Amino acid sequence: MDFNDSPDEAAYRKQVQDWLATNAPKAQAGGDPEGGDSLGASKAWQAKKAAAGYACITWPKEWGGQGGTPIQTVIFGAEEAKHPIPPNPFQIGLGMCVPTVMTFADDETKKRFVGPALRGEEIWCQLFSEPSGGSDVAGSRTKAERAPDGSGDWIINGQKVWTTGAQFSDFGIVICRTNPDVPKHKGLTMFWIDMHDPGVEVKPIHQMSGGSGFNEVFFTDLRVKDSQRLGAEGDGWKVSLVTLMNERLAVGGATGAGWAQFMEIARKTPGLDGGSALKDGALREKLADWYVQAEGLKHTRNRTMTALSRGQTPGPESSIGKIISAVQMQELGNAAIEMLDQYGIINDPELAPLHAGFQGSVMFAPGLRIAGGTDEILRNIIAERVLGLPGDIRVDKDIPFKDMPTGR
């Protein structure tokens, strides 16, 4: 691994640093992307990046990018993170939805949507998960049927759940069941939809953290044109794989209070013997494990960055990041709250250590272990596609979807 910038990368980093020094916000906007002030600040910052070509660096110039390299995106992200930038409600749209539109939509649709999304004028969401499907995207029961009037339009009815940002999104991509007479992977079709249509109802889910980032979305006789179809009828699974591949990259690893912050808090927290909690042998063993995991993840990311820097495609090792970091995030939060004893229940950022960072980790990590593929799904992918182990037994693989048990 090479930890240093190449001459070209160093020059690009300096260019980015100079631009950010002049253009980046000087103060952090509110942290809630649902808030009007925060959303406005996010859109303004996105528009400024887009005008300079920094919004989607690897996209072709004709679509508003720089035609740049993945390592340039990494460099910009690292430098941008040093500034008090507003929340990013565009990550799902630009990282997952719009690339799918760019791959499968016609030229007219791409011209309509790519520019406004890049500039932050419109926000997209991804409508895949369902109450009865879990992580089985192919188990979708939301139906899309041809309109009976012979117009060629589609009528969508059903429900999606855990849709991030649906409450402030303008458009979305949705996977629907269009043919129940074939196995589940073969009867799906994807569409883009207008989230402001009267046939779409969004109900935010109140989370234990106090936020409402996730939503239930209901479709009642939602009418869409056949021109809103992404890919061929029945090819929805193939289209979904493109979206999911981008999702794994966009979700990435967990962030939050880490082992170093935990150690600092432990040093200041009384232990059972009256001394520092850091003297507890069991706690020190946990810290050692977390340190080793964090170093392993850091060097795995360095390996990925080295591959990007050399113009290579990163290997499958990048798939392990979310599994390790999300679990560690949850373990660290739980251990910190337990160590703080009765004070661990205090969730007030003005009173709790690290502005209640560990409490936030405990409440956010379970969702992160589901987003972008559950731990179990990602372990299956690593086992089957990286290690070459036998695949799971799938008894429903060749059964027509209409003949599958509903579980009710």
Short mmCIF file of C-alpha atoms in Angstrom, two decimals, residues 8-158:
data_model
loop_
_atom_site.label_atom_id
_atom_site.label_comp_id
_atom_site.label_asym_id
_atom_site.label_seq_id
_atom_site.Cartn_x
_atom_site.Cartn_y
_atom_site.Cartn_z
CA ASP A 8 -1.20 14.50 -9.59
CA GLU A 9 -3.21 13.66 -6.46
CA ALA A 10 -1.25 16.17 -4.38
CA ALA A 11 -1.96 18.87 -6.98
CA TYR A 12 -5.67 17.97 -7.01
CA ARG A 13 -5.80 18.02 -3.20
CA LYS A 14 -4.25 21.51 -3.19
CA GLN A 15 -6.80 22.64 -5.78
CA VAL A 16 -9.63 21.28 -3.63
CA GLN A 17 -8.24 22.82 -0.45
CA ASP A 18 -7.99 26.24 -2.11
CA TRP A 19 -11.55 26.04 -3.44
CA LEU A 20 -12.98 24.91 -0.10
CA ALA A 21 -11.09 27.63 1.79
CA THR A 22 -12.91 30.21 -0.32
CA ASN A 23 -16.30 28.57 -0.77
CA ALA A 24 -17.07 26.20 2.14
CA PRO A 25 -19.55 27.32 4.83
CA LYS A 26 -17.97 28.94 7.85
CA ALA A 27 -20.54 27.64 10.33
CA GLN A 28 -22.55 24.43 10.59
CA ALA A 29 -26.23 24.57 9.69
CA GLY A 30 -28.70 22.60 11.80
CA GLY A 31 -28.08 18.87 11.86
CA ASP A 32 -31.62 17.79 11.05
CA PRO A 33 -32.05 17.46 7.27
CA GLU A 34 -35.82 17.71 7.74
CA GLY A 35 -35.49 21.26 9.06
CA GLY A 36 -36.22 24.03 6.56
CA ASP A 37 -33.09 26.06 7.36
CA SER A 38 -30.87 22.99 7.19
CA LEU A 39 -32.39 21.76 3.93
CA GLY A 40 -31.97 25.18 2.40
CA ALA A 41 -28.32 25.28 3.44
CA SER A 42 -27.78 21.79 2.03
CA LYS A 43 -29.28 22.77 -1.32
CA ALA A 44 -27.21 25.94 -1.48
CA TRP A 45 -23.99 24.03 -0.78
CA GLN A 46 -24.88 21.35 -3.32
CA ALA A 47 -25.55 23.99 -5.99
CA LYS A 48 -22.21 25.64 -5.30
CA LYS A 49 -20.36 22.31 -5.59
CA ALA A 50 -22.23 21.46 -8.79
CA ALA A 51 -21.31 24.79 -10.40
CA ALA A 52 -17.64 24.02 -9.75
CA GLY A 53 -17.88 20.39 -10.89
CA TYR A 54 -17.39 18.92 -7.41
CA ALA A 55 -20.91 17.52 -6.86
CA CYS A 56 -20.29 14.22 -8.70
CA ILE A 57 -16.64 14.25 -9.72
CA THR A 58 -16.60 10.93 -11.61
CA TRP A 59 -19.68 11.72 -13.71
CA PRO A 60 -19.04 12.68 -17.35
CA LYS A 61 -18.66 16.40 -18.05
CA GLU A 62 -21.79 16.41 -20.20
CA TRP A 63 -23.79 15.44 -17.10
CA GLY A 64 -22.17 18.02 -14.84
CA GLY A 65 -19.24 16.06 -13.46
CA GLN A 66 -15.51 16.42 -14.03
CA GLY A 67 -14.97 13.09 -15.75
CA GLY A 68 -12.64 12.52 -12.80
CA THR A 69 -11.38 9.46 -10.98
CA PRO A 70 -12.70 7.71 -7.87
CA ILE A 71 -9.59 8.72 -5.92
CA GLN A 72 -10.39 12.37 -6.66
CA THR A 73 -13.81 11.81 -5.11
CA VAL A 74 -12.10 10.34 -2.03
CA ILE A 75 -9.75 13.32 -1.82
CA PHE A 76 -12.58 15.84 -2.09
CA GLY A 77 -14.64 13.98 0.54
CA ALA A 78 -11.72 13.94 2.97
CA GLU A 79 -11.06 17.64 2.56
CA GLU A 80 -14.73 18.63 2.61
CA ALA A 81 -15.18 16.80 5.93
CA LYS A 82 -12.76 19.27 7.55
CA HIS A 83 -15.31 22.06 7.09
CA PRO A 84 -18.67 22.67 8.84
CA ILE A 85 -20.76 21.55 5.90
CA PRO A 86 -24.56 21.06 6.17
CA PRO A 87 -26.22 17.59 6.13
CA ASN A 88 -26.26 15.72 2.83
CA PRO A 89 -29.82 14.67 1.84
CA PHE A 90 -28.64 13.97 -1.74
CA GLN A 91 -26.51 10.89 -1.01
CA ILE A 92 -29.22 8.33 -1.82
CA GLY A 93 -30.35 10.11 -4.98
CA LEU A 94 -26.92 10.79 -6.43
CA GLY A 95 -25.35 7.60 -5.13
CA MET A 96 -28.10 5.11 -6.01
CA CYS A 97 -31.21 6.42 -7.75
CA VAL A 98 -29.90 8.79 -10.42
CA PRO A 99 -27.12 6.40 -11.54
CA THR A 100 -29.89 3.83 -12.11
CA VAL A 101 -31.86 6.40 -14.13
CA MET A 102 -28.71 7.24 -16.10
CA THR A 103 -28.19 3.55 -16.89
CA PHE A 104 -31.71 2.52 -17.87
CA ALA A 105 -33.82 5.59 -18.76
CA ASP A 106 -34.22 7.15 -22.19
CA ASP A 107 -32.33 10.32 -23.14
CA GLU A 108 -35.32 12.59 -22.53
CA THR A 109 -35.74 11.28 -18.97
CA LYS A 110 -32.03 11.62 -18.24
CA LYS A 111 -31.98 15.21 -19.50
CA ARG A 112 -35.01 16.00 -17.32
CA PHE A 113 -33.65 14.60 -14.04
CA VAL A 114 -29.85 14.38 -13.92
CA GLY A 115 -29.08 18.11 -13.87
CA PRO A 116 -31.64 19.14 -11.22
CA ALA A 117 -30.57 16.25 -8.95
CA LEU A 118 -26.89 17.13 -9.36
CA ARG A 119 -27.57 20.77 -8.45
CA GLY A 120 -29.63 19.82 -5.40
CA GLU A 121 -32.85 21.21 -6.82
CA GLU A 122 -34.62 17.83 -6.52
CA ILE A 123 -34.17 15.02 -4.00
CA TRP A 124 -34.67 11.30 -4.65
CA CYS A 125 -35.42 8.29 -2.45
CA GLN A 126 -35.22 4.53 -2.94
CA LEU A 127 -38.37 2.44 -2.40
CA PHE A 128 -37.34 -1.21 -2.02
CA SER A 129 -37.95 -2.66 1.48
CA GLU A 130 -41.38 -3.97 2.44
CA PRO A 131 -42.94 -5.06 5.75
CA SER A 132 -43.18 -8.71 4.68
CA GLY A 133 -39.92 -8.84 2.72
CA GLY A 134 -37.16 -8.07 5.20
CA SER A 135 -33.89 -8.01 3.29
CA ASP A 136 -35.40 -10.06 0.46
CA VAL A 137 -35.79 -7.39 -2.21
CA ALA A 138 -37.07 -10.01 -4.66
CA GLY A 139 -39.94 -10.74 -2.28
CA SER A 140 -41.67 -7.47 -3.20
CA ARG A 141 -45.49 -7.62 -3.02
CA THR A 142 -46.18 -4.07 -4.17
CA LYS A 143 -48.10 -4.61 -7.43
CA ALA A 144 -47.94 -2.75 -10.71
CA GLU A 145 -50.66 -3.75 -13.17
CA ARG A 146 -51.53 -2.42 -16.60
CA ALA A 147 -54.32 0.16 -16.52
CA PRO A 148 -57.59 -1.38 -17.76
CA ASP A 149 -58.21 1.48 -20.21
CA GLY A 150 -55.61 0.19 -22.68
CA SER A 151 -53.44 3.31 -22.35
CA GLY A 152 -50.35 1.30 -21.53
CA ASP A 153 -50.05 3.06 -18.15
CA TRP A 154 -49.43 1.17 -14.91
CA ILE A 155 -51.38 1.26 -11.63
CA ILE A 156 -49.30 0.72 -8.47
CA ASN A 157 -50.72 -0.44 -5.14
CA GLY A 158 -48.81 -1.54 -2.06
#
